mmCIF file of C-alpha atoms in Angstrom:
data_model
loop_
_atom_site.group_PDB
_atom_site.id
_atom_site.type_symbol
_atom_site.label_atom_id
_atom_site.label_comp_id
_atom_site.label_asym_id
_atom_site.label_seq_id
_atom_site.Cartn_x
_atom_site.Cartn_y
_atom_site.Cartn_z
ATOM 1 C CA MET A 1191 0.000 0.000 0.000
ATOM 2 C CA TYR A 1192 2.695 2.477 1.034
ATOM 3 C CA THR A 1193 4.695 1.846 -2.140
ATOM 4 C CA LEU A 1194 2.080 3.633 -4.237
ATOM 5 C CA GLY A 1195 3.222 7.071 -3.091
ATOM 6 C CA LYS A 1196 2.393 9.807 -0.622
ATOM 7 C CA THR A 1197 -0.606 11.071 -2.600
ATOM 8 C CA THR A 1198 -2.281 7.656 -2.468
ATOM 9 C CA ASP A 1199 -1.611 7.390 1.271
ATOM 10 C CA ILE A 1200 -3.209 10.799 1.834
ATOM 11 C CA ASP A 1201 -6.231 9.870 -0.303
ATOM 12 C CA TRP A 1202 -6.752 6.655 1.675
ATOM 13 C CA HIS A 1203 -6.394 8.596 4.932
ATOM 14 C CA LEU A 1204 -9.099 11.033 3.825
ATOM 15 C CA VAL A 1205 -11.364 8.206 2.681
ATOM 16 C CA ILE A 1206 -11.009 6.360 5.986
ATOM 17 C CA CYS A 1207 -11.595 9.524 8.018
ATOM 18 C CA THR A 1208 -14.648 10.417 5.933
ATOM 19 C CA CYS A 1209 -16.104 6.919 6.386
ATOM 20 C CA GLU A 1210 -15.513 7.099 10.145
ATOM 21 C CA ILE A 1211 -17.199 10.509 10.378
ATOM 22 C CA ILE A 1212 -20.211 9.278 8.396
ATOM 23 C CA GLU A 1213 -20.456 6.131 10.532
ATOM 24 C CA LYS A 1214 -20.161 7.972 13.848
ATOM 25 C CA ASN A 1215 -22.443 10.898 13.034
ATOM 26 C CA ASN A 1216 -24.613 9.237 10.380
ATOM 27 C CA ASN A 1217 -24.572 12.640 8.708
ATOM 28 C CA LEU A 1218 -25.804 12.553 5.098
ATOM 29 C CA THR A 1219 -25.508 16.344 4.905
ATOM 30 C CA PHE A 1220 -21.748 16.047 5.363
ATOM 31 C CA LEU A 1221 -21.562 13.528 2.532
ATOM 32 C CA THR A 1222 -23.621 15.789 0.282
ATOM 33 C CA MET A 1223 -21.390 18.767 1.028
ATOM 34 C CA LEU A 1224 -18.304 16.682 0.312
ATOM 35 C CA MET A 1225 -19.706 15.570 -3.050
ATOM 36 C CA LEU A 1226 -20.634 19.141 -3.975
ATOM 37 C CA LYS A 1227 -17.130 20.347 -3.062
ATOM 38 C CA SER A 1228 -15.468 17.696 -5.224
ATOM 39 C CA ARG A 1229 -17.690 18.697 -8.154
ATOM 40 C CA SER A 1230 -16.695 22.363 -8.096
#
């Protein structure tokens, strides 16, 4: 996993953190905001 580069490690870190936040808070609004941000 770590041989793919720093960018990949950071992306996985963000994905894991996002999943944890969604699981803990069950916040669909957060997910929607995240999707809108990635679009623009």
